[in-house]
């Protein structure tokens, strides 16, 4: 495993080195700024600065070291199976999401059609109300003529 951390002072580089040295699972490390990489030289008791992305070896690295929670051997195969199961679950959920989106789009179209039908019905209602108002006026005129 590699480890990197942003650094800004000599003390940051030294602290990074001490942190990495305390973890035998870390093979290589680097302190970095925007354009440079930093490591620690224990013999010189000073930092090493390089241009670009450069990784430094951890003197305490132990390839056989297994961190807590890290799988090895048969456990790694179980993790592979779990990953495959998760991939299948993700695929199923993605398909379900796509189906829900399609249903939502169809419902949106139905809603738009229902809103248009309601607007047409309101327009007819307004037209009928206008006709009835005109008929009422005619009927009132006829009744007024007969009563006169």
PDB file of N, CA and C in Angstrom, residues 33-121:
ATOM      1  N   UNK A  33       3.547  18.776  -2.301  1.00  0.00           N
ATOM      2  CA  UNK A  33       2.990  20.107  -2.478  1.00  0.00           C
ATOM      3  C   UNK A  33       2.474  20.121  -3.907  1.00  0.00           C
ATOM      4  N   UNK A  34       2.167  21.268  -4.408  1.00  0.00           N
ATOM      5  CA  UNK A  34       1.585  21.340  -5.747  1.00  0.00           C
ATOM      6  C   UNK A  34       2.478  20.738  -6.834  1.00  0.00           C
ATOM      7  N   UNK A  35       3.804  20.928  -6.722  1.00  0.00           N
ATOM      8  CA  UNK A  35       4.688  20.467  -7.795  1.00  0.00           C
ATOM      9  C   UNK A  35       5.851  19.601  -7.326  1.00  0.00           C
ATOM     10  N   UNK A  36       5.983  19.376  -6.031  1.00  0.00           N
ATOM     11  CA  UNK A  36       7.135  18.641  -5.528  1.00  0.00           C
ATOM     12  C   UNK A  36       6.719  17.497  -4.611  1.00  0.00           C
ATOM     13  N   UNK A  37       7.640  16.535  -4.458  1.00  0.00           N
ATOM     14  CA  UNK A  37       7.463  15.422  -3.540  1.00  0.00           C
ATOM     15  C   UNK A  37       8.551  15.505  -2.473  1.00  0.00           C
ATOM     16  N   UNK A  38       8.179  15.091  -1.257  1.00  0.00           N
ATOM     17  CA  UNK A  38       9.118  15.161  -0.144  1.00  0.00           C
ATOM     18  C   UNK A  38       9.158  13.828   0.590  1.00  0.00           C
ATOM     19  N   UNK A  39      10.366  13.435   0.988  1.00  0.00           N
ATOM     20  CA  UNK A  39      10.577  12.262   1.816  1.00  0.00           C
ATOM     21  C   UNK A  39      11.562  12.629   2.911  1.00  0.00           C
ATOM     22  N   UNK A  40      11.874  11.674   3.783  1.00  0.00           N
ATOM     23  CA  UNK A  40      12.797  11.965   4.890  1.00  0.00           C
ATOM     24  C   UNK A  40      14.019  11.065   4.794  1.00  0.00           C
ATOM     25  N   UNK A  41      15.206  11.668   4.925  1.00  0.00           N
ATOM     26  CA  UNK A  41      16.469  10.932   4.942  1.00  0.00           C
ATOM     27  C   UNK A  41      16.913  10.832   6.398  1.00  0.00           C
ATOM     28  N   UNK A  42      16.806   9.622   6.942  1.00  0.00           N
ATOM     29  CA  UNK A  42      17.100   9.417   8.356  1.00  0.00           C
ATOM     30  C   UNK A  42      18.585   9.627   8.668  1.00  0.00           C
ATOM     31  N   UNK A  43      19.456   9.288   7.739  1.00  0.00           N
ATOM     32  CA  UNK A  43      20.894   9.454   7.971  1.00  0.00           C
ATOM     33  C   UNK A  43      21.283  10.922   8.071  1.00  0.00           C
ATOM     34  N   UNK A  44      20.740  11.725   7.189  1.00  0.00           N
ATOM     35  CA  UNK A  44      21.054  13.160   7.167  1.00  0.00           C
ATOM     36  C   UNK A  44      20.200  13.953   8.146  1.00  0.00           C
ATOM     37  N   UNK A  45      19.109  13.315   8.647  1.00  0.00           N
ATOM     38  CA  UNK A  45      18.157  14.003   9.522  1.00  0.00           C
ATOM     39  C   UNK A  45      17.599  15.251   8.837  1.00  0.00           C
ATOM     40  N   UNK A  46      17.238  15.070   7.552  1.00  0.00           N
ATOM     41  CA  UNK A  46      16.687  16.181   6.789  1.00  0.00           C
ATOM     42  C   UNK A  46      15.765  15.629   5.707  1.00  0.00           C
ATOM     43  N   UNK A  47      14.964  16.516   5.149  1.00  0.00           N
ATOM     44  CA  UNK A  47      14.040  16.081   4.105  1.00  0.00           C
ATOM     45  C   UNK A  47      14.747  15.977   2.759  1.00  0.00           C
ATOM     46  N   UNK A  48      14.115  15.204   1.847  1.00  0.00           N
ATOM     47  CA  UNK A  48      14.574  15.067   0.472  1.00  0.00           C
ATOM     48  C   UNK A  48      13.470  15.656  -0.396  1.00  0.00           C
ATOM     49  N   UNK A  49      13.845  16.521  -1.322  1.00  0.00           N
ATOM     50  CA  UNK A  49      12.867  17.186  -2.177  1.00  0.00           C
ATOM     51  C   UNK A  49      13.100  16.767  -3.620  1.00  0.00           C
ATOM     52  N   UNK A  50      12.027  16.395  -4.318  1.00  0.00           N
ATOM     53  CA  UNK A  50      12.127  16.005  -5.727  1.00  0.00           C
ATOM     54  C   UNK A  50      11.015  16.696  -6.511  1.00  0.00           C
ATOM     55  N   UNK A  51      11.283  16.971  -7.771  1.00  0.00           N
ATOM     56  CA  UNK A  51      10.275  17.552  -8.660  1.00  0.00           C
ATOM     57  C   UNK A  51       9.280  16.471  -9.078  1.00  0.00           C
ATOM     58  N   UNK A  52       8.018  16.827  -9.173  1.00  0.00           N
ATOM     59  CA  UNK A  52       6.991  15.903  -9.656  1.00  0.00           C
ATOM     60  C   UNK A  52       6.583  14.870  -8.619  1.00  0.00           C
ATOM     61  N   UNK A  53       5.992  13.785  -9.094  1.00  0.00           N
ATOM     62  CA  UNK A  53       5.499  12.731  -8.210  1.00  0.00           C
ATOM     63  C   UNK A  53       6.565  11.666  -8.034  1.00  0.00           C
ATOM     64  N   UNK A  54       7.169  11.640  -6.858  1.00  0.00           N
ATOM     65  CA  UNK A  54       8.222  10.676  -6.531  1.00  0.00           C
ATOM     66  C   UNK A  54       7.828   9.992  -5.227  1.00  0.00           C
ATOM     67  N   UNK A  55       7.970   8.676  -5.199  1.00  0.00           N
ATOM     68  CA  UNK A  55       7.623   7.889  -4.013  1.00  0.00           C
ATOM     69  C   UNK A  55       8.888   7.439  -3.307  1.00  0.00           C
ATOM     70  N   UNK A  56       8.840   7.405  -1.980  1.00  0.00           N
ATOM     71  CA  UNK A  56       9.980   7.025  -1.150  1.00  0.00           C
ATOM     72  C   UNK A  56       9.662   5.718  -0.434  1.00  0.00           C
ATOM     73  N   UNK A  57      10.676   4.869  -0.306  1.00  0.00           N
ATOM     74  CA  UNK A  57      10.499   3.558   0.328  1.00  0.00           C
ATOM     75  C   UNK A  57      10.370   3.705   1.840  1.00  0.00           C
ATOM     76  N   UNK A  58       9.492   2.908   2.408  1.00  0.00           N
ATOM     77  CA  UNK A  58       9.335   2.852   3.860  1.00  0.00           C
ATOM     78  C   UNK A  58      10.326   1.813   4.387  1.00  0.00           C
ATOM     79  N   UNK A  59      11.284   2.204   5.218  1.00  0.00           N
ATOM     80  CA  UNK A  59      12.271   1.234   5.704  1.00  0.00           C
ATOM     81  C   UNK A  59      11.649   0.161   6.608  1.00  0.00           C
ATOM     82  N   UNK A  60      10.466   0.409   7.129  1.00  0.00           N
ATOM     83  CA  UNK A  60       9.811  -0.550   8.023  1.00  0.00           C
ATOM     84  C   UNK A  60       8.826  -1.446   7.278  1.00  0.00           C
ATOM     85  N   UNK A  61       8.767  -1.335   5.950  1.00  0.00           N
ATOM     86  CA  UNK A  61       7.780  -2.106   5.176  1.00  0.00           C
ATOM     87  C   UNK A  61       8.003  -3.611   5.345  1.00  0.00           C
ATOM     88  N   UNK A  62       6.913  -4.332   5.567  1.00  0.00           N
ATOM     89  CA  UNK A  62       6.945  -5.785   5.709  1.00  0.00           C
ATOM     90  C   UNK A  62       5.846  -6.348   4.812  1.00  0.00           C
ATOM     91  N   UNK A  63       6.234  -6.994   3.726  1.00  0.00           N
ATOM     92  CA  UNK A  63       5.273  -7.501   2.742  1.00  0.00           C
ATOM     93  C   UNK A  63       4.333  -8.538   3.331  1.00  0.00           C
ATOM     94  N   UNK A  64       4.740  -9.218   4.391  1.00  0.00           N
ATOM     95  CA  UNK A  64       3.898 -10.260   4.979  1.00  0.00           C
ATOM     96  C   UNK A  64       2.947  -9.697   6.026  1.00  0.00           C
ATOM     97  N   UNK A  65       3.058  -8.412   6.336  1.00  0.00           N
ATOM     98  CA  UNK A  65       2.219  -7.794   7.354  1.00  0.00           C
ATOM     99  C   UNK A  65       0.800  -7.647   6.828  1.00  0.00           C
ATOM    100  N   UNK A  66      -0.174  -8.068   7.654  1.00  0.00           N
ATOM    101  CA  UNK A  66      -1.589  -7.949   7.285  1.00  0.00           C
ATOM    102  C   UNK A  66      -2.247  -7.047   8.310  1.00  0.00           C
ATOM    103  N   UNK A  67      -2.850  -5.958   7.852  1.00  0.00           N
ATOM    104  CA  UNK A  67      -3.505  -5.038   8.775  1.00  0.00           C
ATOM    105  C   UNK A  67      -4.834  -5.612   9.231  1.00  0.00           C
ATOM    106  N   UNK A  68      -5.322  -5.120  10.351  1.00  0.00           N
ATOM    107  CA  UNK A  68      -6.601  -5.569  10.889  1.00  0.00           C
ATOM    108  C   UNK A  68      -7.691  -5.265   9.875  1.00  0.00           C
ATOM    109  N   UNK A  69      -8.533  -6.251   9.614  1.00  0.00           N
ATOM    110  CA  UNK A  69      -9.625  -6.075   8.661  1.00  0.00           C
ATOM    111  C   UNK A  69      -9.228  -6.368   7.238  1.00  0.00           C
ATOM    112  N   UNK A  70      -7.949  -6.620   6.984  1.00  0.00           N
ATOM    113  CA  UNK A  70      -7.487  -6.919   5.634  1.00  0.00           C
ATOM    114  C   UNK A  70      -7.603  -8.417   5.408  1.00  0.00           C
ATOM    115  N   UNK A  71      -8.061  -8.822   4.258  1.00  0.00           N
ATOM    116  CA  UNK A  71      -8.270 -10.243   3.982  1.00  0.00           C
ATOM    117  C   UNK A  71      -7.028 -10.879   3.392  1.00  0.00           C
ATOM    118  N   UNK A  72      -6.853 -12.148   3.685  1.00  0.00           N
ATOM    119  CA  UNK A  72      -5.757 -12.907   3.096  1.00  0.00           C
ATOM    120  C   UNK A  72      -6.261 -14.305   2.782  1.00  0.00           C
ATOM    121  N   UNK A  73      -5.716 -14.899   1.749  1.00  0.00           N
ATOM    122  CA  UNK A  73      -6.042 -16.284   1.407  1.00  0.00           C
ATOM    123  C   UNK A  73      -7.504 -16.491   1.091  1.00  0.00           C
ATOM    124  N   UNK A  74      -8.134 -17.430   1.819  1.00  0.00           N
ATOM    125  CA  UNK A  74      -9.530 -17.800   1.573  1.00  0.00           C
ATOM    126  C   UNK A  74     -10.462 -16.616   1.809  1.00  0.00           C
ATOM    127  N   UNK A  75     -10.108 -15.771   2.775  1.00  0.00           N
ATOM    128  CA  UNK A  75     -10.948 -14.600   3.039  1.00  0.00           C
ATOM    129  C   UNK A  75     -10.995 -13.677   1.826  1.00  0.00           C
ATOM    130  N   UNK A  76      -9.885 -13.599   1.092  1.00  0.00           N
ATOM    131  CA  UNK A  76      -9.844 -12.757  -0.101  1.00  0.00           C
ATOM    132  C   UNK A  76     -10.821 -13.275  -1.149  1.00  0.00           C
ATOM    133  N   UNK A  77     -10.924 -14.604  -1.261  1.00  0.00           N
ATOM    134  CA  UNK A  77     -11.883 -15.171  -2.203  1.00  0.00           C
ATOM    135  C   UNK A  77     -13.309 -14.818  -1.786  1.00  0.00           C
ATOM    136  N   UNK A  78     -13.583 -14.847  -0.472  1.00  0.00           N
ATOM    137  CA  UNK A  78     -14.906 -14.459   0.011  1.00  0.00           C
ATOM    138  C   UNK A  78     -15.194 -13.008  -0.339  1.00  0.00           C
ATOM    139  N   UNK A  79     -14.182 -12.160  -0.211  1.00  0.00           N
ATOM    140  CA  UNK A  79     -14.373 -10.768  -0.585  1.00  0.00           C
ATOM    141  C   UNK A  79     -14.675 -10.637  -2.067  1.00  0.00           C
ATOM    142  N   UNK A  80     -14.007 -11.423  -2.908  1.00  0.00           N
ATOM    143  CA  UNK A  80     -14.295 -11.411  -4.343  1.00  0.00           C
ATOM    144  C   UNK A  80     -15.742 -11.799  -4.591  1.00  0.00           C
ATOM    145  N   UNK A  81     -16.210 -12.830  -3.891  1.00  0.00           N
ATOM    146  CA  UNK A  81     -17.603 -13.250  -4.037  1.00  0.00           C
ATOM    147  C   UNK A  81     -18.545 -12.141  -3.584  1.00  0.00           C
ATOM    148  N   UNK A  82     -18.194 -11.478  -2.491  1.00  0.00           N
ATOM    149  CA  UNK A  82     -19.019 -10.375  -2.008  1.00  0.00           C
ATOM    150  C   UNK A  82     -19.046  -9.240  -3.016  1.00  0.00           C
ATOM    151  N   UNK A  83     -17.899  -8.967  -3.635  1.00  0.00           N
ATOM    152  CA  UNK A  83     -17.851  -7.920  -4.649  1.00  0.00           C
ATOM    153  C   UNK A  83     -18.721  -8.276  -5.848  1.00  0.00           C
ATOM    154  N   UNK A  84     -18.674  -9.543  -6.266  1.00  0.00           N
ATOM    155  CA  UNK A  84     -19.520  -9.976  -7.378  1.00  0.00           C
ATOM    156  C   UNK A  84     -20.990  -9.855  -7.007  1.00  0.00           C
ATOM    157  N   UNK A  85     -21.328 -10.232  -5.773  1.00  0.00           N
ATOM    158  CA  UNK A  85     -22.715 -10.109  -5.313  1.00  0.00           C
ATOM    159  C   UNK A  85     -23.140  -8.646  -5.294  1.00  0.00           C
ATOM    160  N   UNK A  86     -22.241  -7.771  -4.844  1.00  0.00           N
ATOM    161  CA  UNK A  86     -22.550  -6.331  -4.817  1.00  0.00           C
ATOM    162  C   UNK A  86     -22.739  -5.798  -6.235  1.00  0.00           C
ATOM    163  N   UNK A  87     -21.890  -6.260  -7.156  1.00  0.00           N
ATOM    164  CA  UNK A  87     -22.034  -5.836  -8.550  1.00  0.00           C
ATOM    165  C   UNK A  87     -23.389  -6.257  -9.106  1.00  0.00           C
ATOM    166  N   UNK A  88     -23.814  -7.496  -8.798  1.00  0.00           N
ATOM    167  CA  UNK A  88     -25.125  -7.971  -9.262  1.00  0.00           C
ATOM    168  C   UNK A  88     -26.234  -7.141  -8.631  1.00  0.00           C
ATOM    169  N   UNK A  89     -26.079  -6.818  -7.356  1.00  0.00           N
ATOM    170  CA  UNK A  89     -27.076  -5.998  -6.666  1.00  0.00           C
ATOM    171  C   UNK A  89     -27.145  -4.599  -7.271  1.00  0.00           C
ATOM    172  N   UNK A  90     -25.990  -4.038  -7.583  1.00  0.00           N
ATOM    173  CA  UNK A  90     -25.946  -2.711  -8.204  1.00  0.00           C
ATOM    174  C   UNK A  90     -26.617  -2.751  -9.575  1.00  0.00           C
ATOM    175  N   UNK A  91     -26.351  -3.812 -10.341  1.00  0.00           N
ATOM    176  CA  UNK A  91     -26.975  -3.952 -11.662  1.00  0.00           C
ATOM    177  C   UNK A  91     -28.491  -4.028 -11.528  1.00  0.00           C
ATOM    178  N   UNK A  92     -28.969  -4.832 -10.568  1.00  0.00           N
ATOM    179  CA  UNK A  92     -30.413  -4.968 -10.362  1.00  0.00           C
ATOM    180  C   UNK A  92     -31.024  -3.639  -9.935  1.00  0.00           C
ATOM    181  N   UNK A  93     -30.370  -2.942  -9.033  1.00  0.00           N
ATOM    182  CA  UNK A  93     -30.886  -1.649  -8.584  1.00  0.00           C
ATOM    183  C   UNK A  93     -30.882  -0.621  -9.715  1.00  0.00           C
ATOM    184  N   UNK A  94     -29.866  -0.675 -10.560  1.00  0.00           N
ATOM    185  CA  UNK A  94     -29.810   0.230 -11.702  1.00  0.00           C
ATOM    186  C   UNK A  94     -30.962  -0.030 -12.659  1.00  0.00           C
ATOM    187  N   UNK A  95     -31.248  -1.311 -12.907  1.00  0.00           N
ATOM    188  CA  UNK A  95     -32.374  -1.662 -13.774  1.00  0.00           C
ATOM    189  C   UNK A  95     -33.701  -1.218 -13.155  1.00  0.00           C
ATOM    190  N   UNK A  96     -33.827  -1.408 -11.850  1.00  0.00           N
ATOM    191  CA  UNK A  96     -35.047  -0.981 -11.159  1.00  0.00           C
ATOM    192  C   UNK A  96     -35.206   0.534 -11.234  1.00  0.00           C
ATOM    193  N   UNK A  97     -34.090   1.256 -11.040  1.00  0.00           N
ATOM    194  CA  UNK A  97     -34.118   2.710 -11.137  1.00  0.00           C
ATOM    195  C   UNK A  97     -34.556   3.148 -12.530  1.00  0.00           C
ATOM    196  N   UNK A  98     -34.019   2.498 -13.570  1.00  0.00           N
ATOM    197  CA  UNK A  98     -34.380   2.842 -14.940  1.00  0.00           C
ATOM    198  C   UNK A  98     -35.859   2.584 -15.204  1.00  0.00           C
ATOM    199  N   UNK A  99     -36.381   1.474 -14.645  1.00  0.00           N
ATOM    200  CA  UNK A  99     -37.805   1.167 -14.810  1.00  0.00           C
ATOM    201  C   UNK A  99     -38.666   2.221 -14.115  1.00  0.00           C
ATOM    202  N   UNK A 100     -38.259   2.634 -12.924  1.00  0.00           N
ATOM    203  CA  UNK A 100     -39.011   3.665 -12.192  1.00  0.00           C
ATOM    204  C   UNK A 100     -38.966   4.985 -12.961  1.00  0.00           C
ATOM    205  N   UNK A 101     -37.813   5.308 -13.523  1.00  0.00           N
ATOM    206  CA  UNK A 101     -37.715   6.538 -14.322  1.00  0.00           C
ATOM    207  C   UNK A 101     -38.641   6.488 -15.539  1.00  0.00           C
ATOM    208  N   UNK A 102     -38.699   5.326 -16.201  1.00  0.00           N
ATOM    209  CA  UNK A 102     -39.579   5.181 -17.366  1.00  0.00           C
ATOM    210  C   UNK A 102     -41.034   5.328 -16.941  1.00  0.00           C
ATOM    211  N   UNK A 103     -41.393   4.711 -15.813  1.00  0.00           N
ATOM    212  CA  UNK A 103     -42.768   4.825 -15.308  1.00  0.00           C
ATOM    213  C   UNK A 103     -43.084   6.269 -14.948  1.00  0.00           C
ATOM    214  N   UNK A 104     -42.137   6.950 -14.346  1.00  0.00           N
ATOM    215  CA  UNK A 104     -42.317   8.357 -13.992  1.00  0.00           C
ATOM    216  C   UNK A 104     -42.530   9.208 -15.243  1.00  0.00           C
ATOM    217  N   UNK A 105     -41.775   8.918 -16.295  1.00  0.00           N
ATOM    218  CA  UNK A 105     -41.935   9.660 -17.548  1.00  0.00           C
ATOM    219  C   UNK A 105     -43.321   9.411 -18.140  1.00  0.00           C
ATOM    220  N   UNK A 106     -43.784   8.147 -18.096  1.00  0.00           N
ATOM    221  CA  UNK A 106     -45.113   7.822 -18.609  1.00  0.00           C
ATOM    222  C   UNK A 106     -46.184   8.531 -17.786  1.00  0.00           C
ATOM    223  N   UNK A 107     -46.035   8.534 -16.472  1.00  0.00           N
ATOM    224  CA  UNK A 107     -46.997   9.228 -15.618  1.00  0.00           C
ATOM    225  C   UNK A 107     -46.984  10.728 -15.879  1.00  0.00           C
ATOM    226  N   UNK A 108     -45.820  11.273 -16.167  1.00  0.00           N
ATOM    227  CA  UNK A 108     -45.721  12.685 -16.503  1.00  0.00           C
ATOM    228  C   UNK A 108     -46.493  13.006 -17.775  1.00  0.00           C
ATOM    229  N   UNK A 109     -46.399  12.099 -18.762  1.00  0.00           N
ATOM    230  CA  UNK A 109     -47.153  12.291 -20.012  1.00  0.00           C
ATOM    231  C   UNK A 109     -48.658  12.189 -19.746  1.00  0.00           C
ATOM    232  N   UNK A 110     -49.060  11.219 -18.918  1.00  0.00           N
ATOM    233  CA  UNK A 110     -50.481  11.084 -18.570  1.00  0.00           C
ATOM    234  C   UNK A 110     -50.986  12.327 -17.853  1.00  0.00           C
ATOM    235  N   UNK A 111     -50.171  12.861 -16.947  1.00  0.00           N
ATOM    236  CA  UNK A 111     -50.549  14.066 -16.224  1.00  0.00           C
ATOM    237  C   UNK A 111     -50.724  15.239 -17.180  1.00  0.00           C
ATOM    238  N   UNK A 112     -49.814  15.372 -18.125  1.00  0.00           N
ATOM    239  CA  UNK A 112     -49.911  16.463 -19.102  1.00  0.00           C
ATOM    240  C   UNK A 112     -51.184  16.317 -19.929  1.00  0.00           C
ATOM    241  N   UNK A 113     -51.530  15.075 -20.310  1.00  0.00           N
ATOM    242  CA  UNK A 113     -52.760  14.842 -21.074  1.00  0.00           C
ATOM    243  C   UNK A 113     -53.983  15.168 -20.217  1.00  0.00           C
ATOM    244  N   UNK A 114     -53.959  14.796 -18.945  1.00  0.00           N
ATOM    245  CA  UNK A 114     -55.087  15.077 -18.051  1.00  0.00           C
ATOM    246  C   UNK A 114     -55.253  16.581 -17.848  1.00  0.00           C
ATOM    247  N   UNK A 115     -54.155  17.306 -17.727  1.00  0.00           N
ATOM    248  CA  UNK A 115     -54.229  18.764 -17.571  1.00  0.00           C
ATOM    249  C   UNK A 115     -54.814  19.402 -18.828  1.00  0.00           C
ATOM    250  N   UNK A 116     -54.415  18.897 -19.993  1.00  0.00           N
ATOM    251  CA  UNK A 116     -54.951  19.423 -21.255  1.00  0.00           C
ATOM    252  C   UNK A 116     -56.447  19.119 -21.363  1.00  0.00           C
ATOM    253  N   UNK A 117     -56.863  17.902 -20.958  1.00  0.00           N
ATOM    254  CA  UNK A 117     -58.288  17.544 -20.995  1.00  0.00           C
ATOM    255  C   UNK A 117     -59.082  18.423 -20.035  1.00  0.00           C
ATOM    256  N   UNK A 118     -58.525  18.700 -18.868  1.00  0.00           N
ATOM    257  CA  UNK A 118     -59.209  19.567 -17.899  1.00  0.00           C
ATOM    258  C   UNK A 118     -59.379  20.964 -18.477  1.00  0.00           C
ATOM    259  N   UNK A 119     -58.343  21.480 -19.120  1.00  0.00           N
ATOM    260  CA  UNK A 119     -58.424  22.814 -19.726  1.00  0.00           C
ATOM    261  C   UNK A 119     -59.489  22.841 -20.813  1.00  0.00           C
ATOM    262  N   UNK A 120     -59.566  21.774 -21.614  1.00  0.00           N
ATOM    263  CA  UNK A 120     -60.591  21.706 -22.663  1.00  0.00           C
ATOM    264  C   UNK A 120     -61.981  21.645 -22.037  1.00  0.00           C
ATOM    265  N   UNK A 121     -62.148  20.879 -20.953  1.00  0.00           N
ATOM    266  CA  UNK A 121     -63.445  20.770 -20.281  1.00  0.00           C
ATOM    267  C   UNK A 121     -63.848  22.108 -19.677  1.00  0.00           C
TER     268      UNK A 121
END
